Short mmCIF file of C-alpha atoms in Angstrom, two decimals:
data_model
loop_
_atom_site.label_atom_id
_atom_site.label_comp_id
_atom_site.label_asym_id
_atom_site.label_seq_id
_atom_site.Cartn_x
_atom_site.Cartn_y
_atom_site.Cartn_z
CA UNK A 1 136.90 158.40 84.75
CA UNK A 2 134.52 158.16 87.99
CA UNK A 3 131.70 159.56 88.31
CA UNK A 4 131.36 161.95 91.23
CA UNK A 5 127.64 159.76 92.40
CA UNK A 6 128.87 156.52 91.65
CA UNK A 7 126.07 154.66 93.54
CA UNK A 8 122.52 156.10 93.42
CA UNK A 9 119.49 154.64 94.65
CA UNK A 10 116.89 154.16 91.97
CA UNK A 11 112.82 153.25 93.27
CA UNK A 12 110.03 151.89 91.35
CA UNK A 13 106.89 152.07 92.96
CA UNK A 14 103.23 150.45 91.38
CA UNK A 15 100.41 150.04 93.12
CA UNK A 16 101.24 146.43 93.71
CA UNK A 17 105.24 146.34 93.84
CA UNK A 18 107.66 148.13 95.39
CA UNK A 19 111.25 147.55 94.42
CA UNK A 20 114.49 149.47 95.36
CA UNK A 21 117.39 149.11 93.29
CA UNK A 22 121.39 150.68 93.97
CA UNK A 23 122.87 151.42 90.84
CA UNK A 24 126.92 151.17 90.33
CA UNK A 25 126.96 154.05 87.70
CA UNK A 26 130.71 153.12 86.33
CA UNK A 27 129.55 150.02 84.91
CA UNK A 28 125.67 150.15 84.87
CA UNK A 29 124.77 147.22 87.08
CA UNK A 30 122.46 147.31 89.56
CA UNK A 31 124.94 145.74 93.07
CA UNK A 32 122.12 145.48 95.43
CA UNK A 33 117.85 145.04 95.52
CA UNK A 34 114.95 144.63 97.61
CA UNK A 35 111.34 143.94 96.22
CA UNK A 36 108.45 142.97 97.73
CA UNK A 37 107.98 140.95 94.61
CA UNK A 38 110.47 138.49 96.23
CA UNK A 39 108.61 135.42 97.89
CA UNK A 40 109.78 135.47 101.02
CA UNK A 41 109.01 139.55 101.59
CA UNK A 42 105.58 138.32 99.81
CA UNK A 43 104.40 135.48 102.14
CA UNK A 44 105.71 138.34 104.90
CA UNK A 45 103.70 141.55 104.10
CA UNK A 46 100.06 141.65 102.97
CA UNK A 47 100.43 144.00 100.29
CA UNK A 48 96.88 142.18 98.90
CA UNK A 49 95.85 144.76 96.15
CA UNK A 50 98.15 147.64 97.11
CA UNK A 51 101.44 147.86 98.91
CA UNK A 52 101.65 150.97 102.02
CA UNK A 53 104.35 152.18 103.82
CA UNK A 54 105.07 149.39 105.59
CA UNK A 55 105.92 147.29 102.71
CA UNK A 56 108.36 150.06 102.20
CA UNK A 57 109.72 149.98 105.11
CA UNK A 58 110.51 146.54 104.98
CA UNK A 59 112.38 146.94 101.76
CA UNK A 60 114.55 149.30 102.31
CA UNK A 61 115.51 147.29 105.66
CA UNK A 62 116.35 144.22 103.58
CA UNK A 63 118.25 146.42 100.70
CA UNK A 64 120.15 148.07 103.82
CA UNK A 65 121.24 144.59 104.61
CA UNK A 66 122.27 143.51 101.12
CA UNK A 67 123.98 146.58 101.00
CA UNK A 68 126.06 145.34 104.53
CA UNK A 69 127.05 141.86 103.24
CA UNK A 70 127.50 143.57 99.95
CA UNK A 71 130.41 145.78 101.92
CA UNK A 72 128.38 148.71 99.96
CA UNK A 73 126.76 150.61 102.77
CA UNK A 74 128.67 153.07 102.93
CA UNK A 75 128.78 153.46 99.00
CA UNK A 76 132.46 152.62 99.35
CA UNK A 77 132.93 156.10 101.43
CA UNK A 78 131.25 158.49 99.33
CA UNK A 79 127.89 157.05 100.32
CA UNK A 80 125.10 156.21 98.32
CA UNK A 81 123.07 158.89 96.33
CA UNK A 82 119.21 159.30 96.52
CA UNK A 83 117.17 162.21 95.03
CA UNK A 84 113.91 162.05 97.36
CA UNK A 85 112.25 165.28 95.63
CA UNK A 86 113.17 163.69 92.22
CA UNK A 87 112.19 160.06 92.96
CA UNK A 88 108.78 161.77 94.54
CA UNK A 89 108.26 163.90 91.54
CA UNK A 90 108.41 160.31 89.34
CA UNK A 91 106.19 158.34 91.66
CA UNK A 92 103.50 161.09 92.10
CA UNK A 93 102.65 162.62 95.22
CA UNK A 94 100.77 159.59 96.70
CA UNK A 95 104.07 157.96 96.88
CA UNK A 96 106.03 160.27 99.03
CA UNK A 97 105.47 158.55 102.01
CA UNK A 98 106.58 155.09 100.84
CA UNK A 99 109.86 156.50 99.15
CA UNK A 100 110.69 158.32 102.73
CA UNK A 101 109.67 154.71 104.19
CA UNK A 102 112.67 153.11 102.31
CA UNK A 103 115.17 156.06 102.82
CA UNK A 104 114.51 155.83 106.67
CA UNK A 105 114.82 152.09 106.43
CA UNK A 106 117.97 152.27 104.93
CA UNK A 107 119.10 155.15 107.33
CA UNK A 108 117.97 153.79 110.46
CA UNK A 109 119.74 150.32 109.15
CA UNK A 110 123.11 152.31 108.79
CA UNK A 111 123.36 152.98 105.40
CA UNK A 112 125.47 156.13 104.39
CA UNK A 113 122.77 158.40 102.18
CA UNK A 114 123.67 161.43 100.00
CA UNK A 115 120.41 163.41 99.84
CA UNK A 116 120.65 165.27 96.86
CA UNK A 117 117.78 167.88 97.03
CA UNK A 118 118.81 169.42 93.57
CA UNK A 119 120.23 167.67 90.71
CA UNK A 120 121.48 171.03 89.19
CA UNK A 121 123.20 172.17 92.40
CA UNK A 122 125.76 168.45 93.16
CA UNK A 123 127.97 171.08 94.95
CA UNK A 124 126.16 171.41 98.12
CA UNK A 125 124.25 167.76 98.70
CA UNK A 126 122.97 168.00 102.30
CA UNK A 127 124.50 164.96 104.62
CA UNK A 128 122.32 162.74 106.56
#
């Protein structure tokens, strides 16, 4: 069986760390990340005590190019799903602007997103 969102994009967001993980949900691995926990994205950005948009920015454009090597950015046609009002609602509200940082870093990078604005409603997932 296959699940209908097969890749989703999962985001965990501190105060000092931002990492952005795609999730293969038929086998539960995690094909492709981006953190600025990673040394060279480190010595790159100066997060210091807090990480901004930026930061986001950057990771998303580095996941978006995993993603290409990975042959996974276009979530093998279905593209690649990403609830922004649910990842938002997790983060807090202070967050919103770095989780629409990484989705427009992997957008403007080519990668094939699946906005899904309501979980309950996977019929009608708006297309960007």
């Amino acid at each position: 069986m296959t699940l209908l969102k097969r890749y989703v994009l999962r985001l965990f967001i501190s105060l000092k760390y931002i990492t952005a993980n795609v999730v293969d949900r038929n086998n539960g691995r995690i094909v492709a990340t981006a953190s600025t926990v990673e040394h060279s994205m480190k010595q790159s950005l100066e997060c210091g005590r807090t990480c901004n948009a930026k930061a986001a920015a950057v990771v998303g454009e580095v996941l978006a190019m995993r993603l290409k090597v990975e042959g996974l950015d276009r979530g093998q046609g279905n593209g690649i799903h990403v609830n922004v009002n649910k990842e938002v609602e997790k983060k807090g509200f202070k967050n919103q602007t770095k989780v629409w940082a990484i989705v427009n870093g992997l957008k403007n990078n080519g990668v094939k997103l699946i906005l899904d604005d309501n979980e309950n409603d996977s019929s009608h997932p708006s297309y960007h």
